[in-house]
mmCIF file of C-alpha atoms and ligand atoms in Angstrom:
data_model
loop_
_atom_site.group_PDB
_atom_site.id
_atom_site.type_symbol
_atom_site.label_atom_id
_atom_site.label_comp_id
_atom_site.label_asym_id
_atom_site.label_seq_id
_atom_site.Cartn_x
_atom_site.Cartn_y
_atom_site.Cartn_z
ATOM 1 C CA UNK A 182 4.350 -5.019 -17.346
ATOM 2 C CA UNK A 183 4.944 -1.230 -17.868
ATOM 3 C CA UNK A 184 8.422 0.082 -18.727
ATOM 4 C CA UNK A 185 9.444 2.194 -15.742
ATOM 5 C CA UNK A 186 11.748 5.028 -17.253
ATOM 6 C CA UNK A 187 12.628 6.763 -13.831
ATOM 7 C CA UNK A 188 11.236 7.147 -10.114
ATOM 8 C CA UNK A 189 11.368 10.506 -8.655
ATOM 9 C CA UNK A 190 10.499 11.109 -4.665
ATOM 10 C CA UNK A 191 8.755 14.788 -4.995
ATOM 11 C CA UNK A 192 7.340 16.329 -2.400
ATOM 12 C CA UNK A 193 4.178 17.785 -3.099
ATOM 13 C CA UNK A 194 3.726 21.384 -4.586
ATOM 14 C CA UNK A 195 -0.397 20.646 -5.034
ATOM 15 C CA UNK A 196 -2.804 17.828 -4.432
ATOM 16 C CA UNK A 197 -2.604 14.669 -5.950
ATOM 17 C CA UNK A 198 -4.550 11.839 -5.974
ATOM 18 C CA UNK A 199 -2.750 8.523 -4.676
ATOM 19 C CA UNK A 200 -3.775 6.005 -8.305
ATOM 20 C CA UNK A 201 -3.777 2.647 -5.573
ATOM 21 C CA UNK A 202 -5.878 4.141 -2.344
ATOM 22 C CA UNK A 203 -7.320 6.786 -4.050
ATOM 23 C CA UNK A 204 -6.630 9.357 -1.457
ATOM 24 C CA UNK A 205 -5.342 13.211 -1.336
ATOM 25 C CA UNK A 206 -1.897 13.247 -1.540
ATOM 26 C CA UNK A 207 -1.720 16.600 0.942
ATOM 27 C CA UNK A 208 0.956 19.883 -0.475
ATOM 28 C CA UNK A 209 4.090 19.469 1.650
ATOM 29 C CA UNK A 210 3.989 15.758 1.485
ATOM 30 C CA UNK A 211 6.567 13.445 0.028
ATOM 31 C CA UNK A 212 5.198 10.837 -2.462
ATOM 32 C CA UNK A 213 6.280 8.672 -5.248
ATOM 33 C CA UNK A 214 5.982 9.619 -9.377
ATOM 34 C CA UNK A 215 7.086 6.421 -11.167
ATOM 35 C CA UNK A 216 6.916 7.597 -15.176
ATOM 36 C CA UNK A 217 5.892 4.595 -17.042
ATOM 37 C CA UNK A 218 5.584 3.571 -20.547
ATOM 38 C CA UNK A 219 3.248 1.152 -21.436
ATOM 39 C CA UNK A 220 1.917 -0.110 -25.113
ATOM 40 C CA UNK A 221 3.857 3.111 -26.360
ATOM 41 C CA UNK A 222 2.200 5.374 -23.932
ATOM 42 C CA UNK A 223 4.037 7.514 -21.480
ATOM 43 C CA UNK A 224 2.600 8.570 -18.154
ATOM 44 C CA UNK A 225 3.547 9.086 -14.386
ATOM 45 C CA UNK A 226 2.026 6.954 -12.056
ATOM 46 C CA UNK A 227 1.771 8.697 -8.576
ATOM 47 C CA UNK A 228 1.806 7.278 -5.183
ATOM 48 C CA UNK A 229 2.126 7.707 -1.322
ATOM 49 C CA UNK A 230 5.074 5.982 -0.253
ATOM 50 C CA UNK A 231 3.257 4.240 2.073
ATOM 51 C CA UNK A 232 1.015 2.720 -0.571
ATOM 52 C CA UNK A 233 3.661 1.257 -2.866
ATOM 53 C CA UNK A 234 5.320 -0.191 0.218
ATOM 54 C CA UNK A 235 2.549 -1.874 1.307
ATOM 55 C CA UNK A 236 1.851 -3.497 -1.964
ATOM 56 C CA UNK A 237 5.794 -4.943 -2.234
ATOM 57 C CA UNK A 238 5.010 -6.003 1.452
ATOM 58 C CA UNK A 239 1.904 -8.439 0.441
ATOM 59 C CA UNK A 240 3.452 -9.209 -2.368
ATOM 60 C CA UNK A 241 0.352 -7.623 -4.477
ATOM 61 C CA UNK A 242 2.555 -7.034 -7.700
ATOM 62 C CA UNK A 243 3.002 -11.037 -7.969
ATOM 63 C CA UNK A 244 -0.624 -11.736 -8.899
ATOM 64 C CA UNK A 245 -1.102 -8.427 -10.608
ATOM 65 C CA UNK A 246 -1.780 -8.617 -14.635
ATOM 66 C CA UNK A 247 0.339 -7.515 -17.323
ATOM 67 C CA UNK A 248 -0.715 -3.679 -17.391
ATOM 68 C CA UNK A 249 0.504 -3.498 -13.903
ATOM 69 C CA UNK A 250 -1.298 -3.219 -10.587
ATOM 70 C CA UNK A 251 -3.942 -1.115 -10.592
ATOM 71 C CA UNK A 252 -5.747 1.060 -7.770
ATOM 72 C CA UNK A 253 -8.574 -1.238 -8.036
ATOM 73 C CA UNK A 254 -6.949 -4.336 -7.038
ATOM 74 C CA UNK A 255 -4.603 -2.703 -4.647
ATOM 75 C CA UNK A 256 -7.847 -1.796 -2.850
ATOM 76 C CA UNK A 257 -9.186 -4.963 -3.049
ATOM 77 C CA UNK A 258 -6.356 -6.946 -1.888
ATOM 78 C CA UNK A 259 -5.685 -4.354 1.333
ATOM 79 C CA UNK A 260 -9.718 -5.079 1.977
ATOM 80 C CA UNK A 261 -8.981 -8.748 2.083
ATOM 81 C CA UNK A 262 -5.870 -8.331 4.290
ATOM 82 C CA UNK A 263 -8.087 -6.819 6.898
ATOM 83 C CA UNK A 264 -10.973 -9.276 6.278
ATOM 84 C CA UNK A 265 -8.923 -12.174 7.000
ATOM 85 C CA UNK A 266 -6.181 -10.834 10.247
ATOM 86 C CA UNK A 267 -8.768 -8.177 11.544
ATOM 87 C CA UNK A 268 -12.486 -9.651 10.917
ATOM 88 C CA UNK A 269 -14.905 -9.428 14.176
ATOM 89 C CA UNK A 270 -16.692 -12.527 14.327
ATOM 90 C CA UNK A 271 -19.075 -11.177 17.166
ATOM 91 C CA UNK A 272 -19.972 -7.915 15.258
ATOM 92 C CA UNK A 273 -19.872 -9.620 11.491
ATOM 93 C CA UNK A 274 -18.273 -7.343 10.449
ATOM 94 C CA UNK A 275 -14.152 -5.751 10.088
ATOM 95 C CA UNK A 276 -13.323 -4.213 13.613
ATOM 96 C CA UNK A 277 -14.513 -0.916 14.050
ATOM 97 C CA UNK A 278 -10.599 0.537 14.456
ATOM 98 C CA UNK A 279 -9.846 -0.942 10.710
ATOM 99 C CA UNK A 280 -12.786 0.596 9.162
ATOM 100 C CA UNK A 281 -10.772 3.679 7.906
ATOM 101 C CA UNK A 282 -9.787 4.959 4.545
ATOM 102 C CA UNK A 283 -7.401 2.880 2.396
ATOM 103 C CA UNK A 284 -4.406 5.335 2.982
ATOM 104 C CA UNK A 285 -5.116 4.528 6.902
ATOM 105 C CA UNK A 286 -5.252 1.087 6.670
ATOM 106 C CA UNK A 287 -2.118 1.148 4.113
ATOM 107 C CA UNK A 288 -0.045 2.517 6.852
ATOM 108 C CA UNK A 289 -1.436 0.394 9.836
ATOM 109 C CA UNK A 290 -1.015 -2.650 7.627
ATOM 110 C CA UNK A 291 2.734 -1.247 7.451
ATOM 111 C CA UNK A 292 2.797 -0.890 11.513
ATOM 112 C CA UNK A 293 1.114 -4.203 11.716
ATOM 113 C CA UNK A 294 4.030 -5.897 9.804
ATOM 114 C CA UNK A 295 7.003 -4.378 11.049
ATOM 115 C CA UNK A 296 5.617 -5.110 14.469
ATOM 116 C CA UNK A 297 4.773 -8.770 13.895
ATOM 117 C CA UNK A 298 8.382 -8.411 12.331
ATOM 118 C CA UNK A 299 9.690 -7.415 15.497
ATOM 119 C CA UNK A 300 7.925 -10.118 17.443
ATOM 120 C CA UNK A 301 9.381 -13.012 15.527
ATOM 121 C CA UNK A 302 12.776 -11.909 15.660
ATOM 122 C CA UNK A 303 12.476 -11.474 19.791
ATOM 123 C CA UNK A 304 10.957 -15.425 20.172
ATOM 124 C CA UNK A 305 14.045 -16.551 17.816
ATOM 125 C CA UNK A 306 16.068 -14.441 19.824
ATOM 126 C CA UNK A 307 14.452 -16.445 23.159
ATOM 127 C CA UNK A 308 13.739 -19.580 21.735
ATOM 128 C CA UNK A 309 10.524 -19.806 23.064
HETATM 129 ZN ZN1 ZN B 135 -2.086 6.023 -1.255
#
């Protein structure tokens, strides 16, 4: 795994490009620059908070390889959340209102989860 040397929580003074959804980081924005070091190499690794959350959330840095998770299986692992919790059988296809970009589903993932969250603590509460 990469050496993280510091994480900073900048907000945006241009564009960036999230490295796990691959989408604009927009100027005015808050997002996450993690500087690494990895095989002697120093870089900054930048995210949307959102992103990195999601990824703790499903638990996508515990199959991840050495170098670290990378955009590519990020995307691939938020593609296979939806494909198994939001796949429409009748259409064949993911439901229409998940087919969005991976920064959209990243945060409705989020929303999913801290509602289901919700949910489970109210039928403990109940004991239904
Ligand atoms: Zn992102």
């Amino acid at each position: 795994m990469p050496t993280i040397l510091k994480e900073t929580y900048p907000t945006a003074k241009k564009e960036h490009i999230c490295e796990f959804c691959a989408c604009k980081i927009h100027i005015g924005q808050k997002y996450i620059r993690q500087t690494n070091v990895y095989d002697g190499t120093k870089y900054d690794f930048i995210t949307h908070q959102e992103c990195k959350e999601v990824a703790r959330k499903l638990r996508m840095y515990d199959d991840c390889d050495e170098e670290g998770l990378d955009g590519e299986s990020f995307r691939e692992n938020l593609d296979s959340y939806v494909y198994a919790n939001h796949y429409d059988d009748e259409a064949d296809d993911v439901c229409s209102d998940w087919q969005l970009s991976h920064y959209e589903i990243a945060k409705k993932v989020l929303e999913e989860l801290k509602t289901e969250n919700k949910y489970e603590q109210k039928r403990n509460h109940t004991g239904h």
